[in-house]
PDB file of C-alpha atoms in Angstrom:
ATOM      1  CA  UNK C   1     109.187  93.505 102.740  1.00 85.00           C
ATOM      2  CA  UNK C   2     107.600  93.384 106.170  1.00 92.00           C
ATOM      3  CA  UNK C   3     106.678  89.971 107.539  1.00 96.00           C
ATOM      4  CA  UNK C   4     103.924  89.573 110.134  1.00 97.00           C
ATOM      5  CA  UNK C   5     104.303  86.591 112.450  1.00 98.00           C
ATOM      6  CA  UNK C   6     101.318  85.536 114.524  1.00 98.00           C
ATOM      7  CA  UNK C   7     101.490  83.383 117.615  1.00 95.00           C
ATOM      8  CA  UNK C   8     100.457  80.917 118.690  1.00 94.00           C
ATOM      9  CA  UNK C   9      99.351  78.994 115.630  1.00 95.00           C
ATOM     10  CA  UNK C  10      96.452  77.382 117.447  1.00 96.00           C
ATOM     11  CA  UNK C  11      94.794  78.020 120.811  1.00 95.00           C
ATOM     12  CA  UNK C  12      92.482  75.516 122.480  1.00 95.00           C
ATOM     13  CA  UNK C  13      90.197  77.320 124.916  1.00 93.00           C
ATOM     14  CA  UNK C  14      86.777  77.248 126.532  1.00 94.00           C
ATOM     15  CA  UNK C  15      83.928  79.753 126.391  1.00 94.00           C
ATOM     16  CA  UNK C  16      84.344  82.459 129.019  1.00 95.00           C
ATOM     17  CA  UNK C  17      88.135  82.461 128.897  1.00 95.00           C
ATOM     18  CA  UNK C  18      90.275  85.479 128.095  1.00 96.00           C
ATOM     19  CA  UNK C  19      92.503  85.185 125.054  1.00 95.00           C
ATOM     20  CA  UNK C  20      95.457  87.220 123.818  1.00 96.00           C
ATOM     21  CA  UNK C  21      96.700  86.861 120.248  1.00 97.00           C
ATOM     22  CA  UNK C  22     100.072  88.199 119.149  1.00 98.00           C
ATOM     23  CA  UNK C  23     101.202  89.735 115.866  1.00 98.00           C
ATOM     24  CA  UNK C  24     104.860  90.631 115.524  1.00 98.00           C
ATOM     25  CA  UNK C  25     106.253  92.635 112.613  1.00 97.00           C
ATOM     26  CA  UNK C  26     109.748  92.056 111.232  1.00 96.00           C
ATOM     27  CA  UNK C  27     110.408  95.791 111.593  1.00 95.00           C
ATOM     28  CA  UNK C  28     108.658  98.747 113.175  1.00 95.00           C
ATOM     29  CA  UNK C  29     105.405  99.587 111.416  1.00 93.00           C
ATOM     30  CA  UNK C  30     102.824 102.344 111.510  1.00 92.00           C
ATOM     31  CA  UNK C  31      99.994 101.483 113.893  1.00 93.00           C
ATOM     32  CA  UNK C  32      97.494 103.331 111.716  1.00 92.00           C
ATOM     33  CA  UNK C  33      97.760 100.601 109.088  1.00 93.00           C
ATOM     34  CA  UNK C  34      97.484  97.608 111.449  1.00 96.00           C
ATOM     35  CA  UNK C  35      94.174  95.727 111.342  1.00 97.00           C
ATOM     36  CA  UNK C  36      92.724  92.483 112.667  1.00 98.00           C
ATOM     37  CA  UNK C  37      90.192  90.227 110.961  1.00 98.00           C
ATOM     38  CA  UNK C  38      88.119  87.240 112.021  1.00 98.00           C
ATOM     39  CA  UNK C  39      87.352  84.439 109.588  1.00 98.00           C
ATOM     40  CA  UNK C  40      84.950  81.570 110.153  1.00 97.00           C
ATOM     41  CA  UNK C  41      84.839  78.459 107.916  1.00 95.00           C
ATOM     42  CA  UNK C  42      83.503  79.144 104.430  1.00 96.00           C
ATOM     43  CA  UNK C  43      83.062  82.834 105.161  1.00 98.00           C
ATOM     44  CA  UNK C  44      84.853  85.984 104.125  1.00 98.00           C
ATOM     45  CA  UNK C  45      87.076  87.706 106.683  1.00 98.00           C
ATOM     46  CA  UNK C  46      85.394  90.316 108.882  1.00 98.00           C
ATOM     47  CA  UNK C  47      87.149  93.484 110.008  1.00 98.00           C
ATOM     48  CA  UNK C  48      87.426  93.652 113.801  1.00 98.00           C
ATOM     49  CA  UNK C  49      90.058  96.289 114.543  1.00 98.00           C
ATOM     50  CA  UNK C  50      91.639  99.050 112.472  1.00 97.00           C
ATOM     51  CA  UNK C  51      94.365 101.498 113.369  1.00 95.00           C
ATOM     52  CA  UNK C  52      95.672  98.888 115.852  1.00 96.00           C
ATOM     53  CA  UNK C  53      93.058  99.747 118.503  1.00 97.00           C
ATOM     54  CA  UNK C  54      89.787 101.035 117.004  1.00 97.00           C
ATOM     55  CA  UNK C  55      86.828  98.676 116.815  1.00 97.00           C
ATOM     56  CA  UNK C  56      85.041  98.439 113.481  1.00 97.00           C
ATOM     57  CA  UNK C  57      81.316  99.102 113.257  1.00 95.00           C
ATOM     58  CA  UNK C  58      79.234  96.536 115.099  1.00 96.00           C
ATOM     59  CA  UNK C  59      82.146  94.759 116.800  1.00 98.00           C
ATOM     60  CA  UNK C  60      81.443  93.881 120.459  1.00 97.00           C
ATOM     61  CA  UNK C  61      83.553  95.603 123.092  1.00 96.00           C
ATOM     62  CA  UNK C  62      84.965  92.283 124.299  1.00 97.00           C
ATOM     63  CA  UNK C  63      87.355  92.666 121.343  1.00 98.00           C
ATOM     64  CA  UNK C  64      90.233  95.081 121.833  1.00 98.00           C
ATOM     65  CA  UNK C  65      93.486  95.812 120.069  1.00 98.00           C
ATOM     66  CA  UNK C  66      96.719  97.338 121.285  1.00 97.00           C
ATOM     67  CA  UNK C  67     100.376  97.684 120.483  1.00 97.00           C
ATOM     68  CA  UNK C  68     102.881  99.734 118.583  1.00 96.00           C
ATOM     69  CA  UNK C  69     106.200  99.395 116.811  1.00 95.00           C
ATOM     70  CA  UNK C  70     106.689  95.698 116.148  1.00 97.00           C
ATOM     71  CA  UNK C  71     104.316  94.112 118.687  1.00 98.00           C
ATOM     72  CA  UNK C  72     100.539  94.123 118.433  1.00 98.00           C
ATOM     73  CA  UNK C  73      97.878  92.262 120.376  1.00 98.00           C
ATOM     74  CA  UNK C  74      94.248  91.311 119.885  1.00 98.00           C
ATOM     75  CA  UNK C  75      92.446  90.508 123.121  1.00 98.00           C
ATOM     76  CA  UNK C  76      89.063  88.872 123.561  1.00 97.00           C
ATOM     77  CA  UNK C  77      88.047  89.517 127.142  1.00 97.00           C
ATOM     78  CA  UNK C  78      85.607  86.641 127.424  1.00 96.00           C
ATOM     79  CA  UNK C  79      85.213  84.084 124.662  1.00 96.00           C
ATOM     80  CA  UNK C  80      81.739  83.543 123.305  1.00 96.00           C
ATOM     81  CA  UNK C  81      80.865  80.406 121.278  1.00 95.00           C
ATOM     82  CA  UNK C  82      80.748  82.480 118.090  1.00 96.00           C
ATOM     83  CA  UNK C  83      84.331  83.691 118.606  1.00 96.00           C
ATOM     84  CA  UNK C  84      85.906  80.364 117.687  1.00 93.00           C
ATOM     85  CA  UNK C  85      87.518  81.197 114.366  1.00 97.00           C
ATOM     86  CA  UNK C  86      90.815  82.120 112.695  1.00 98.00           C
ATOM     87  CA  UNK C  87      92.221  85.586 113.337  1.00 98.00           C
ATOM     88  CA  UNK C  88      94.546  87.457 111.006  1.00 98.00           C
ATOM     89  CA  UNK C  89      96.582  90.607 111.454  1.00 98.00           C
ATOM     90  CA  UNK C  90      97.108  92.816 108.406  1.00 96.00           C
ATOM     91  CA  UNK C  91      99.357  95.724 107.591  1.00 95.00           C
ATOM     92  CA  UNK C  92     100.260  98.073 104.766  1.00 91.00           C
ATOM     93  CA  UNK C  93     103.753  99.403 104.150  1.00 87.00           C
ATOM     94  CA  UNK C  94     104.775 101.360 101.054  1.00 86.00           C
ATOM     95  CA  UNK C  95     101.459 100.514  99.380  1.00 89.00           C
ATOM     96  CA  UNK C  96     101.969  96.769  99.886  1.00 93.00           C
ATOM     97  CA  UNK C  97      99.577  94.851 102.122  1.00 95.00           C
ATOM     98  CA  UNK C  98     100.639  91.799 104.119  1.00 96.00           C
ATOM     99  CA  UNK C  99      98.692  89.284 106.209  1.00 97.00           C
ATOM    100  CA  UNK C 100      99.947  87.277 109.128  1.00 98.00           C
ATOM    101  CA  UNK C 101      99.586  83.522 108.808  1.00 98.00           C
ATOM    102  CA  UNK C 102      96.665  83.420 111.219  1.00 98.00           C
ATOM    103  CA  UNK C 103      95.867  82.088 114.688  1.00 98.00           C
ATOM    104  CA  UNK C 104      93.132  79.508 115.063  1.00 97.00           C
ATOM    105  CA  UNK C 105      91.072  79.732 118.243  1.00 97.00           C
ATOM    106  CA  UNK C 106      89.353  76.413 118.808  1.00 94.00           C
ATOM    107  CA  UNK C 107      87.328  74.776 121.512  1.00 84.00           C
TER     108      UNK C 107
ATOM    109  CA  UNK N   1      74.588  98.896 102.792  1.00 94.00           C
ATOM    110  CA  UNK N   2      77.687  98.311 100.722  1.00 96.00           C
ATOM    111  CA  UNK N   3      78.081  94.890  99.125  1.00 98.00           C
ATOM    112  CA  UNK N   4      80.644  93.341  96.818  1.00 98.00           C
ATOM    113  CA  UNK N   5      79.962  90.361  94.567  1.00 98.00           C
ATOM    114  CA  UNK N   6      82.571  88.333  92.712  1.00 98.00           C
ATOM    115  CA  UNK N   7      81.839  86.539  89.459  1.00 98.00           C
ATOM    116  CA  UNK N   8      83.758  84.558  86.884  1.00 96.00           C
ATOM    117  CA  UNK N   9      84.666  81.043  85.732  1.00 97.00           C
ATOM    118  CA  UNK N  10      85.193  78.452  88.442  1.00 96.00           C
ATOM    119  CA  UNK N  11      87.582  76.419  86.293  1.00 98.00           C
ATOM    120  CA  UNK N  12      90.625  77.667  84.386  1.00 98.00           C
ATOM    121  CA  UNK N  13      93.027  75.573  82.326  1.00 98.00           C
ATOM    122  CA  UNK N  14      96.732  75.553  83.234  1.00 98.00           C
ATOM    123  CA  UNK N  15      98.699  78.268  81.403  1.00 97.00           C
ATOM    124  CA  UNK N  16      95.446  80.127  80.803  1.00 98.00           C
ATOM    125  CA  UNK N  17      94.241  83.440  82.216  1.00 98.00           C
ATOM    126  CA  UNK N  18      92.023  83.754  85.258  1.00 98.00           C
ATOM    127  CA  UNK N  19      89.496  86.585  84.939  1.00 98.00           C
ATOM    128  CA  UNK N  20      87.185  87.714  87.728  1.00 98.00           C
ATOM    129  CA  UNK N  21      84.901  90.683  88.238  1.00 98.00           C
ATOM    130  CA  UNK N  22      83.743  92.336  91.449  1.00 98.00           C
ATOM    131  CA  UNK N  23      80.491  94.282  91.260  1.00 98.00           C
ATOM    132  CA  UNK N  24      80.083  97.096  93.782  1.00 98.00           C
ATOM    133  CA  UNK N  25      76.653  97.844  95.275  1.00 98.00           C
ATOM    134  CA  UNK N  26      75.828 100.707  97.602  1.00 97.00           C
ATOM    135  CA  UNK N  27      79.031 102.654  96.889  1.00 96.00           C
ATOM    136  CA  UNK N  28      80.562 104.284  93.855  1.00 96.00           C
ATOM    137  CA  UNK N  29      83.694 102.837  92.345  1.00 96.00           C
ATOM    138  CA  UNK N  30      84.817 106.484  92.030  1.00 95.00           C
ATOM    139  CA  UNK N  31      84.654 107.089  95.784  1.00 93.00           C
ATOM    140  CA  UNK N  32      87.884 107.623  97.705  1.00 92.00           C
ATOM    141  CA  UNK N  33      88.451 103.925  98.353  1.00 94.00           C
ATOM    142  CA  UNK N  34      90.886 101.383  96.999  1.00 96.00           C
ATOM    143  CA  UNK N  35      89.547  98.162  95.542  1.00 97.00           C
ATOM    144  CA  UNK N  36      91.402  94.961  96.324  1.00 98.00           C
ATOM    145  CA  UNK N  37      91.744  91.299  95.475  1.00 98.00           C
ATOM    146  CA  UNK N  38      92.767  88.725  98.095  1.00 98.00           C
ATOM    147  CA  UNK N  39      93.005  84.963  97.670  1.00 98.00           C
ATOM    148  CA  UNK N  40      93.044  81.945  99.961  1.00 98.00           C
ATOM    149  CA  UNK N  41      94.249  78.506  98.816  1.00 98.00           C
ATOM    150  CA  UNK N  42      92.296  75.603 100.320  1.00 97.00           C
ATOM    151  CA  UNK N  43      93.159  75.194 103.989  1.00 96.00           C
ATOM    152  CA  UNK N  44      95.671  78.049 103.950  1.00 97.00           C
ATOM    153  CA  UNK N  45      95.910  81.721 104.900  1.00 97.00           C
ATOM    154  CA  UNK N  46      95.099  84.964 103.125  1.00 98.00           C
ATOM    155  CA  UNK N  47      97.296  86.394 100.370  1.00 98.00           C
ATOM    156  CA  UNK N  48      96.929  89.946  99.102  1.00 98.00           C
ATOM    157  CA  UNK N  49      96.986  90.123  95.314  1.00 98.00           C
ATOM    158  CA  UNK N  50      96.691  93.812  94.580  1.00 97.00           C
ATOM    159  CA  UNK N  51      94.543  96.943  94.490  1.00 97.00           C
ATOM    160  CA  UNK N  52      93.347  99.692  92.234  1.00 97.00           C
ATOM    161  CA  UNK N  53      91.893 103.173  92.541  1.00 93.00           C
ATOM    162  CA  UNK N  54      89.445 104.770  90.114  1.00 92.00           C
ATOM    163  CA  UNK N  55      92.130 107.306  89.136  1.00 91.00           C
ATOM    164  CA  UNK N  56      94.041 104.412  87.594  1.00 87.00           C
ATOM    165  CA  UNK N  57      96.660 103.823  90.271  1.00 93.00           C
ATOM    166  CA  UNK N  58      97.490 100.197  91.029  1.00 96.00           C
ATOM    167  CA  UNK N  59      99.647  98.307  93.519  1.00 96.00           C
ATOM    168  CA  UNK N  60     100.475  94.621  93.256  1.00 97.00           C
ATOM    169  CA  UNK N  61     101.979  91.886  95.390  1.00 96.00           C
ATOM    170  CA  UNK N  62     105.575  91.627  94.134  1.00 95.00           C
ATOM    171  CA  UNK N  63     105.300  87.839  93.992  1.00 96.00           C
ATOM    172  CA  UNK N  64     102.459  88.105  91.453  1.00 97.00           C
ATOM    173  CA  UNK N  65     103.213  91.407  89.782  1.00 96.00           C
ATOM    174  CA  UNK N  66     104.434  89.979  86.479  1.00 97.00           C
ATOM    175  CA  UNK N  67     101.145  88.083  85.969  1.00 98.00           C
ATOM    176  CA  UNK N  68      98.494  90.374  87.489  1.00 98.00           C
ATOM    177  CA  UNK N  69      96.363  93.194  86.196  1.00 98.00           C
ATOM    178  CA  UNK N  70      93.576  94.937  88.139  1.00 98.00           C
ATOM    179  CA  UNK N  71      91.344  97.519  86.499  1.00 96.00           C
ATOM    180  CA  UNK N  72      88.218  99.592  87.103  1.00 96.00           C
ATOM    181  CA  UNK N  73      85.132  99.843  84.900  1.00 95.00           C
ATOM    182  CA  UNK N  74      83.404 103.054  85.972  1.00 95.00           C
ATOM    183  CA  UNK N  75      80.446 102.568  83.620  1.00 96.00           C
ATOM    184  CA  UNK N  76      79.545  99.276  85.320  1.00 97.00           C
ATOM    185  CA  UNK N  77      80.651 100.228  88.854  1.00 97.00           C
ATOM    186  CA  UNK N  78      82.941  97.210  89.073  1.00 97.00           C
ATOM    187  CA  UNK N  79      86.566  96.199  89.044  1.00 97.00           C
ATOM    188  CA  UNK N  80      88.345  93.204  87.602  1.00 98.00           C
ATOM    189  CA  UNK N  81      91.253  90.851  88.112  1.00 98.00           C
ATOM    190  CA  UNK N  82      93.295  89.138  85.432  1.00 98.00           C
ATOM    191  CA  UNK N  83      95.954  86.597  86.373  1.00 98.00           C
ATOM    192  CA  UNK N  84      97.889  85.073  83.506  1.00 98.00           C
ATOM    193  CA  UNK N  85      99.901  81.857  83.087  1.00 98.00           C
ATOM    194  CA  UNK N  86      98.033  80.133  85.896  1.00 98.00           C
ATOM    195  CA  UNK N  87      99.108  76.856  87.495  1.00 98.00           C
ATOM    196  CA  UNK N  88      97.591  74.580  90.116  1.00 98.00           C
ATOM    197  CA  UNK N  89      99.185  76.824  92.746  1.00 98.00           C
ATOM    198  CA  UNK N  90      96.693  79.544  91.774  1.00 98.00           C
ATOM    199  CA  UNK N  91      93.757  77.387  92.857  1.00 98.00           C
ATOM    200  CA  UNK N  92      92.067  79.345  95.639  1.00 98.00           C
ATOM    201  CA  UNK N  93      89.038  81.216  96.855  1.00 98.00           C
ATOM    202  CA  UNK N  94      89.303  84.735  95.460  1.00 98.00           C
ATOM    203  CA  UNK N  95      87.837  87.619  97.482  1.00 98.00           C
ATOM    204  CA  UNK N  96      87.337  91.218  96.488  1.00 98.00           C
ATOM    205  CA  UNK N  97      87.483  93.812  99.255  1.00 98.00           C
ATOM    206  CA  UNK N  98      87.131  97.551  99.805  1.00 97.00           C
ATOM    207  CA  UNK N  99      90.038  99.390 101.391  1.00 96.00           C
ATOM    208  CA  UNK N 100      88.391 102.208 103.320  1.00 94.00           C
ATOM    209  CA  UNK N 101      89.972 105.300 104.828  1.00 93.00           C
ATOM    210  CA  UNK N 102      89.022 105.836 108.473  1.00 92.00           C
ATOM    211  CA  UNK N 103      91.244 108.808 109.053  1.00 84.00           C
ATOM    212  CA  UNK N 104      94.485 110.332 107.921  1.00 84.00           C
ATOM    213  CA  UNK N 105      96.789 107.409 107.156  1.00 84.00           C
ATOM    214  CA  UNK N 106      94.304 104.909 108.609  1.00 89.00           C
ATOM    215  CA  UNK N 107      93.006 102.312 106.195  1.00 92.00           C
ATOM    216  CA  UNK N 108      91.514  98.821 106.447  1.00 95.00           C
ATOM    217  CA  UNK N 109      89.508  96.334 104.394  1.00 97.00           C
ATOM    218  CA  UNK N 110      86.009  96.950 105.747  1.00 97.00           C
ATOM    219  CA  UNK N 111      83.812  95.284 103.131  1.00 98.00           C
ATOM    220  CA  UNK N 112      84.433  91.863 101.548  1.00 98.00           C
ATOM    221  CA  UNK N 113      82.711  89.836  98.891  1.00 98.00           C
ATOM    222  CA  UNK N 114      81.626  86.308  99.760  1.00 98.00           C
ATOM    223  CA  UNK N 115      84.454  84.836  97.687  1.00 98.00           C
ATOM    224  CA  UNK N 116      84.514  82.646  94.606  1.00 98.00           C
ATOM    225  CA  UNK N 117      86.385  79.367  94.212  1.00 98.00           C
ATOM    226  CA  UNK N 118      88.648  79.083  91.189  1.00 98.00           C
ATOM    227  CA  UNK N 119      90.250  75.764  90.319  1.00 98.00           C
ATOM    228  CA  UNK N 120      93.133  75.483  87.886  1.00 98.00           C
ATOM    229  CA  UNK N 121      92.968  72.088  86.231  1.00 97.00           C
ATOM    230  CA  UNK N 122      92.952  70.459  82.834  1.00 96.00           C
TER     231      UNK N 122
END
């Protein structure tokens, strides 16, 4: 079973800053199944990135994804107030989906 | 616009069975998508429960497999979750989600329900 480890657990930042979130897989995984989600309090997760680097419909271009193998990154080029949330990476291997434990981006 | 809506009891007794339904609007349950359940205990992260396809295929989280059943009701355009022998550890917000194919071997959960809180307590 593949384990996704996100780091750091929490980031304290200010609007306008650039942020890089990490998701590391316990073994090499297919990029096509790697996704990133944003979740705000009392809301459902929202798909940001699929296939490791493709933005979902309606997602601003300040969000970008990259990586391959075991190391994947979500970058927010310039934090907006509405970007403070928890971010999860997500992957499927052998028909089993796994989430990372999440990174909280706070003010 | 595709929407998913969860429904079911908000309180389940310990050792009982949790049953939830996800109604699908704006898409057909027989489309080439997989239909998923995900849960989130209070203050914690997301846990994938399992998925189903209208052809009857299912995949489950190994940690829950012995207690979980997910099925499709084509006549009502909805899918359901049953989780048996529940304990307090099953208390969580339960989300349904659509697993959509973007390209060959490229899938992601693009549509989510708003979630429903289920508490296991006597």
